[in-house]
Tab-separated table of C-alpha atoms in Angstrom:
chain	number	residue	atom	x	y	z
A	1	UNK	CA	0.069	0.005	0.107
A	2	UNK	CA	1.230	3.185	-1.426
A	3	UNK	CA	0.532	6.496	1.190
A	4	UNK	CA	0.889	9.297	-2.176
A	5	UNK	CA	0.241	13.432	-1.035
A	6	UNK	CA	-0.118	16.109	-2.644
A	7	UNK	CA	0.138	19.263	-1.902
A	8	UNK	CA	-1.174	21.825	-3.994
A	9	UNK	CA	-0.325	26.012	-3.829
A	10	UNK	CA	-2.581	27.272	-5.797
A	11	UNK	CA	-2.947	31.098	-5.842
A	12	UNK	CA	-6.025	31.596	-3.241
A	13	UNK	CA	-5.783	28.563	-1.493
A	14	UNK	CA	-3.611	25.966	-0.968
A	15	UNK	CA	-5.052	22.137	-0.796
A	16	UNK	CA	-3.432	18.986	0.361
A	17	UNK	CA	-4.793	15.599	-0.614
A	18	UNK	CA	-3.875	12.220	0.877
A	19	UNK	CA	-4.444	8.915	-1.178
A	20	UNK	CA	-3.816	4.655	-0.526
A	21	UNK	CA	-3.197	3.910	-3.848
A	22	UNK	CA	-2.985	-0.276	-3.598
A	23	UNK	CA	-1.237	-3.234	-5.482
A	24	UNK	CA	-3.169	-3.264	-7.750
A	25	UNK	CA	-2.744	0.748	-8.560
A	26	UNK	CA	-6.510	1.531	-7.103
A	27	UNK	CA	-7.302	5.317	-5.404
A	28	UNK	CA	-8.691	6.266	-2.823
A	29	UNK	CA	-8.890	9.389	-1.187
A	30	UNK	CA	-8.763	9.557	2.705
A	31	UNK	CA	-8.023	13.180	3.461
A	32	UNK	CA	-8.071	16.300	1.733
A	33	UNK	CA	-7.432	19.761	3.613
A	34	UNK	CA	-7.355	23.912	2.545
A	35	UNK	CA	-6.568	26.903	3.666
A	36	UNK	CA	-6.958	30.410	2.509
A	37	UNK	CA	-3.535	31.424	1.857
A	38	UNK	CA	-4.382	33.985	-0.709
A	39	UNK	CA	-1.043	33.472	-2.590
A	40	UNK	CA	-2.187	35.767	-5.236
A	41	UNK	CA	-3.136	38.431	-3.862
A	42	UNK	CA	-1.609	42.313	-3.953
A	43	UNK	CA	1.109	40.981	-6.641
A	44	UNK	CA	-0.539	43.975	-9.494
A	45	UNK	CA	1.252	44.416	-11.915
A	46	UNK	CA	4.282	44.093	-10.677
A	47	UNK	CA	3.896	40.009	-9.796
A	48	UNK	CA	5.637	40.092	-6.642
A	49	UNK	CA	4.335	37.548	-4.015
A	50	UNK	CA	3.413	39.504	-0.739
A	51	UNK	CA	5.695	39.389	2.825
A	52	UNK	CA	2.175	38.855	4.173
A	53	UNK	CA	0.842	36.786	1.793
A	54	UNK	CA	4.272	34.485	1.715
A	55	UNK	CA	4.336	34.479	5.829
A	56	UNK	CA	0.162	33.030	4.806
A	57	UNK	CA	1.446	30.334	2.469
A	58	UNK	CA	4.138	28.566	5.434
A	59	UNK	CA	2.310	28.612	7.618
A	60	UNK	CA	-0.175	26.476	5.446
A	61	UNK	CA	1.960	24.369	4.032
A	62	UNK	CA	3.621	24.072	7.902
A	63	UNK	CA	-0.282	22.456	9.146
A	64	UNK	CA	-0.124	20.782	6.105
A	65	UNK	CA	3.063	18.594	7.089
A	66	UNK	CA	1.766	18.223	10.735
A	67	UNK	CA	-0.901	15.668	8.908
A	68	UNK	CA	1.414	13.951	6.207
A	69	UNK	CA	4.383	13.782	8.276
A	70	UNK	CA	2.109	10.842	10.736
A	71	UNK	CA	1.564	8.733	8.062
A	72	UNK	CA	3.686	5.810	7.256
A	73	UNK	CA	6.393	6.320	4.156
A	74	UNK	CA	4.628	8.959	2.289
A	75	UNK	CA	5.472	10.289	-0.629
A	76	UNK	CA	4.898	13.789	-1.233
A	77	UNK	CA	4.566	15.328	-3.965
A	78	UNK	CA	4.253	19.688	-4.356
A	79	UNK	CA	3.440	21.713	-6.947
A	80	UNK	CA	3.076	25.562	-7.657
A	81	UNK	CA	0.093	26.728	-9.933
A	82	UNK	CA	-0.499	30.686	-11.723
A	83	UNK	CA	0.847	32.735	-8.658
A	84	UNK	CA	4.112	30.898	-7.896
A	85	UNK	CA	4.439	30.878	-12.099
A	86	UNK	CA	4.124	34.395	-13.039
A	87	UNK	CA	6.616	35.631	-9.761
A	88	UNK	CA	9.124	37.175	-10.351
A	89	UNK	CA	10.213	36.943	-6.626
A	90	UNK	CA	9.592	33.108	-7.683
A	91	UNK	CA	13.262	32.178	-6.825
A	92	UNK	CA	13.289	33.052	-3.764
A	93	UNK	CA	9.452	32.130	-2.227
A	94	UNK	CA	10.543	28.441	-3.678
A	95	UNK	CA	14.046	28.738	-1.668
A	96	UNK	CA	11.218	29.571	1.328
A	97	UNK	CA	9.501	26.935	1.307
A	98	UNK	CA	11.960	24.706	1.112
A	99	UNK	CA	14.139	25.225	4.232
A	100	UNK	CA	11.324	26.334	6.379
A	101	UNK	CA	8.877	23.128	5.429
A	102	UNK	CA	11.433	21.034	3.489
A	103	UNK	CA	8.700	20.832	0.217
A	104	UNK	CA	10.600	20.496	-2.734
A	105	UNK	CA	8.222	22.504	-5.024
A	106	UNK	CA	7.379	21.978	-8.560
A	107	UNK	CA	5.837	24.670	-11.121
A	108	UNK	CA	3.360	23.638	-13.498
A	109	UNK	CA	3.827	25.531	-16.554
A	110	UNK	CA	0.300	26.961	-17.929
A	111	UNK	CA	0.508	24.383	-20.421
A	112	UNK	CA	1.317	21.659	-17.969
A	113	UNK	CA	-1.646	22.762	-15.652
A	114	UNK	CA	-4.395	22.618	-18.065
A	115	UNK	CA	-3.046	19.160	-19.596
A	116	UNK	CA	-3.700	17.996	-15.993
A	117	UNK	CA	-7.027	19.541	-15.789
A	118	UNK	CA	-8.171	17.769	-19.306
A	119	UNK	CA	-6.343	14.173	-17.487
A	120	UNK	CA	-7.877	14.883	-14.077
A	121	UNK	CA	-11.494	14.866	-16.168
A	122	UNK	CA	-11.533	12.609	-19.007
A	123	UNK	CA	-12.702	9.681	-17.154
A	124	UNK	CA	-14.927	11.598	-15.018
A	125	UNK	CA	-17.448	12.860	-18.233
A	126	UNK	CA	-19.125	10.844	-20.623
A	127	UNK	CA	-19.208	13.245	-23.175
A	128	UNK	CA	-17.244	13.401	-26.514
A	129	UNK	CA	-16.945	17.262	-26.709
A	130	UNK	CA	-17.061	20.089	-24.687
A	131	UNK	CA	-14.450	22.603	-22.849
A	132	UNK	CA	-13.041	22.631	-20.250
A	133	UNK	CA	-12.890	25.445	-18.375
A	134	UNK	CA	-11.045	26.466	-14.613
A	135	UNK	CA	-10.736	29.008	-13.121
A	136	UNK	CA	-8.201	30.398	-10.626
A	137	UNK	CA	-7.366	32.005	-8.730
A	138	UNK	CA	-4.400	33.619	-11.172
A	139	UNK	CA	-4.904	32.338	-14.336
A	140	UNK	CA	-7.655	30.391	-16.264
A	141	UNK	CA	-6.920	27.021	-18.093
A	142	UNK	CA	-9.077	26.315	-21.610
A	143	UNK	CA	-9.105	22.671	-23.456
A	144	UNK	CA	-10.893	21.850	-25.991
A	145	UNK	CA	-12.056	19.143	-26.296
A	146	UNK	CA	-12.967	16.652	-29.491
A	147	UNK	CA	-14.142	13.296	-29.340
A	148	UNK	CA	-12.660	13.336	-26.388
A	149	UNK	CA	-9.766	13.783	-27.683
A	150	UNK	CA	-8.011	17.014	-26.219
A	151	UNK	CA	-7.096	19.433	-29.347
A	152	UNK	CA	-6.615	22.472	-28.132
A	153	UNK	CA	-5.100	24.497	-25.067
A	154	UNK	CA	-4.023	27.861	-23.100
A	155	UNK	CA	-3.455	29.254	-20.155
A	156	UNK	CA	-4.509	33.388	-19.588
A	157	UNK	CA	-2.453	35.117	-16.839
A	158	UNK	CA	-5.451	36.182	-14.704
A	159	UNK	CA	-7.965	35.068	-12.867
A	160	UNK	CA	-10.599	35.464	-9.632
A	161	UNK	CA	-8.065	36.973	-7.423
A	162	UNK	CA	-6.717	39.659	-10.119
A	163	UNK	CA	-9.942	39.858	-11.892
A	164	UNK	CA	-11.104	41.909	-8.409
A	165	UNK	CA	-8.256	43.302	-7.655
A	166	UNK	CA	-8.238	45.023	-11.137
A	167	UNK	CA	-11.824	46.194	-11.123
A	168	UNK	CA	-13.201	46.628	-7.375
A	169	UNK	CA	-15.397	44.172	-8.058
A	170	UNK	CA	-14.834	43.300	-4.248
A	171	UNK	CA	-17.843	44.816	-2.480
A	172	UNK	CA	-20.373	47.346	-3.921
A	173	UNK	CA	-19.973	47.312	-7.598
A	174	UNK	CA	-20.296	50.130	-10.240
A	175	UNK	CA	-22.003	49.187	-14.104
A	176	UNK	CA	-18.760	51.499	-15.234
A	177	UNK	CA	-16.022	48.729	-13.197
A	178	UNK	CA	-18.470	45.834	-14.538
A	179	UNK	CA	-18.994	46.962	-18.190
A	180	UNK	CA	-15.000	46.835	-17.862
A	181	UNK	CA	-14.056	43.940	-16.246
A	182	UNK	CA	-16.315	42.487	-19.243
A	183	UNK	CA	-14.507	44.216	-22.452
A	184	UNK	CA	-11.241	43.011	-20.878
A	185	UNK	CA	-12.045	39.369	-20.485
A	186	UNK	CA	-14.234	39.447	-24.338
A	187	UNK	CA	-11.047	41.427	-25.745
A	188	UNK	CA	-8.619	38.607	-23.907
A	189	UNK	CA	-10.847	35.605	-24.929
A	190	UNK	CA	-11.286	36.876	-28.945
A	191	UNK	CA	-7.536	36.403	-28.758
A	192	UNK	CA	-7.353	33.133	-28.578
A	193	UNK	CA	-7.137	31.529	-31.969
A	194	UNK	CA	-9.647	28.039	-31.636
A	195	UNK	CA	-11.912	29.127	-28.915
A	196	UNK	CA	-14.938	29.536	-31.769
A	197	UNK	CA	-14.143	25.888	-32.015
A	198	UNK	CA	-16.244	25.200	-28.629
A	199	UNK	CA	-19.054	27.431	-30.487
A	200	UNK	CA	-22.720	25.379	-28.897
A	201	UNK	CA	-20.057	23.358	-25.878
A	202	UNK	CA	-20.632	22.086	-22.967
A	203	UNK	CA	-18.344	23.768	-20.358
A	204	UNK	CA	-17.146	21.493	-17.803
A	205	UNK	CA	-16.314	23.825	-15.228
A	206	UNK	CA	-13.640	23.620	-11.772
A	207	UNK	CA	-11.978	25.174	-9.899
A	208	UNK	CA	-12.896	27.436	-6.446
A	209	UNK	CA	-15.382	29.125	-8.231
A	210	UNK	CA	-17.513	26.729	-10.360
A	211	UNK	CA	-17.517	24.890	-6.301
A	212	UNK	CA	-18.839	27.771	-5.231
A	213	UNK	CA	-21.620	28.654	-7.906
A	214	UNK	CA	-22.401	24.655	-7.527
A	215	UNK	CA	-22.972	25.059	-3.345
A	216	UNK	CA	-24.714	27.863	-4.455
A	217	UNK	CA	-26.989	26.053	-6.690
A	218	UNK	CA	-27.240	22.734	-4.172
A	219	UNK	CA	-28.667	24.572	-1.362
A	220	UNK	CA	-31.006	26.803	-2.901
A	221	UNK	CA	-31.953	23.655	-4.132
A	222	UNK	CA	-32.200	21.772	-1.316
A	223	UNK	CA	-29.606	18.756	-2.157
A	224	UNK	CA	-28.474	16.869	0.789
A	225	UNK	CA	-25.157	16.404	-0.152
A	226	UNK	CA	-24.489	20.468	-1.191
A	227	UNK	CA	-20.526	18.920	-1.911
A	228	UNK	CA	-21.059	16.080	-4.177
A	229	UNK	CA	-20.773	17.713	-7.659
A	230	UNK	CA	-19.774	15.449	-9.875
A	231	UNK	CA	-22.076	15.397	-12.893
A	232	UNK	CA	-24.019	18.250	-11.329
A	233	UNK	CA	-25.160	20.641	-14.134
A	234	UNK	CA	-26.755	24.328	-14.071
A	235	UNK	CA	-28.709	26.046	-17.206
A	236	UNK	CA	-27.142	29.678	-18.602
A	237	UNK	CA	-30.101	31.013	-17.336
A	238	UNK	CA	-29.839	29.766	-13.388
A	239	UNK	CA	-25.814	30.882	-13.654
A	240	UNK	CA	-27.185	34.474	-15.113
A	241	UNK	CA	-29.625	34.156	-11.989
A	242	UNK	CA	-27.106	33.551	-9.107
A	243	UNK	CA	-24.214	35.770	-10.352
A	244	UNK	CA	-27.227	38.622	-10.676
A	245	UNK	CA	-28.775	37.241	-7.028
A	246	UNK	CA	-24.580	38.478	-6.378
A	247	UNK	CA	-24.291	41.140	-7.638
A	248	UNK	CA	-26.747	42.935	-5.813
A	249	UNK	CA	-25.315	42.189	-2.559
A	250	UNK	CA	-22.403	44.615	-0.441
A	251	UNK	CA	-19.329	42.071	0.786
A	252	UNK	CA	-21.255	42.052	4.206
A	253	UNK	CA	-24.095	40.310	2.861
A	254	UNK	CA	-22.835	38.427	-0.216
A	255	UNK	CA	-21.233	36.644	3.278
A	256	UNK	CA	-24.751	35.742	4.377
A	257	UNK	CA	-24.922	33.884	1.303
A	258	UNK	CA	-25.634	29.244	2.033
A	259	UNK	CA	-22.491	27.466	0.232
A	260	UNK	CA	-20.306	30.548	-0.370
A	261	UNK	CA	-17.342	30.450	1.643
A	262	UNK	CA	-16.980	34.143	3.511
A	263	UNK	CA	-13.502	33.976	2.812
A	264	UNK	CA	-14.268	33.452	-0.607
A	265	UNK	CA	-16.923	36.689	-0.508
A	266	UNK	CA	-14.591	39.341	-2.134
A	267	UNK	CA	-13.889	37.509	-5.057
A	268	UNK	CA	-16.340	35.453	-6.234
A	269	UNK	CA	-17.732	38.320	-8.599
A	270	UNK	CA	-14.268	38.353	-10.479
A	271	UNK	CA	-13.964	34.112	-10.076
A	272	UNK	CA	-17.340	33.850	-12.294
A	273	UNK	CA	-17.475	36.788	-14.659
A	274	UNK	CA	-15.382	34.891	-16.893
A	275	UNK	CA	-17.717	32.431	-17.219
A	276	UNK	CA	-20.041	34.446	-17.527
A	277	UNK	CA	-17.853	36.452	-20.264
A	278	UNK	CA	-17.584	33.105	-22.211
A	279	UNK	CA	-21.020	31.957	-22.144
A	280	UNK	CA	-21.683	34.473	-23.893
A	281	UNK	CA	-19.817	34.086	-26.515
A	282	UNK	CA	-19.784	30.912	-27.031
A	283	UNK	CA	-23.749	30.948	-27.309
A	284	UNK	CA	-22.984	27.947	-24.666
A	285	UNK	CA	-26.749	26.345	-22.562
A	286	UNK	CA	-25.492	24.560	-19.793
A	287	UNK	CA	-22.269	24.202	-17.194
A	288	UNK	CA	-21.047	20.244	-15.890
A	289	UNK	CA	-19.337	20.443	-12.815
A	290	UNK	CA	-16.478	17.944	-12.416
A	291	UNK	CA	-14.636	17.413	-8.631
A	292	UNK	CA	-11.285	16.267	-10.913
A	293	UNK	CA	-8.685	18.967	-12.301
A	294	UNK	CA	-4.946	18.985	-11.653
A	295	UNK	CA	-4.151	16.916	-8.435
A	296	UNK	CA	-6.497	13.965	-10.105
A	297	UNK	CA	-4.716	14.723	-13.287
A	298	UNK	CA	-1.292	14.486	-10.837
A	299	UNK	CA	-2.422	10.887	-10.014
A	300	UNK	CA	-4.215	9.598	-13.394
A	301	UNK	CA	-0.139	9.762	-14.375
A	302	UNK	CA	1.658	8.979	-11.392
A	303	UNK	CA	-0.168	5.633	-11.372
A	304	UNK	CA	0.714	5.038	-15.242
A	305	UNK	CA	3.826	6.027	-14.277
A	306	UNK	CA	4.334	3.364	-11.290
A	307	UNK	CA	1.015	1.012	-11.836
A	308	UNK	CA	1.041	0.641	-15.599
A	309	UNK	CA	0.442	-3.198	-15.866
A	310	UNK	CA	-2.649	-2.973	-14.080
């Protein structure tokens, strides 16, 4: 029995998942932890990780280490995504993590992050043609899948945190800021040369904003388990209605919305706006949620490498 630990240093939150892999390569998740370390907060156009954000993240990683150190011979894979990938002080941050926590971090390129998203959802999605959209704190990954094969992929260096900061979407939102944010996103999407090939595709939605959107609606629909998201779907009308409801509230009121974590209330409008924009651009009518993603893609690759004969 192998104990595999994946530590994911994200732009908005740090996460850890512990898995047991048996001799046949069958994988079971036994524990999952999350910390809202908000590493990308305050990076600004200079793209420097701030001392406060670094300190929060290292504290999160130390708390994870206390947990996985108690299990037998863990294999620990640590990855970092957009915030670290974009940071000009990346080397300094990685050195601090190695010195203070003992972790060697693999920084994923944007294309790698998008590819692992694809690997993480391919066995969880029963459709042939769809667009994977992963909205993170500092990047958006898009993967066009046709005939269950990836055809195109891209990572765009904007996400829920930097959109919210740049266009003042954290508290009350005025019409000019919202318009400018959506125009900014439209211009970005128009520069993706293959995106029009995904017109009318259903969107497989990943990321923290996705989970929040699903939980809000599952709460509203009185589902027993609001956290079971895989295969859950929403139509365009329901998504737009949810966004309008959130838009009408200030930050304090958003914190009281069922299904919306208080520490995400200030970035949820910026986190969902790329989806709202893309739904309009592609005339997509339905969004399907998946519990797969980068971490699951890493696991799939690991099992394929070391348990291929099974």
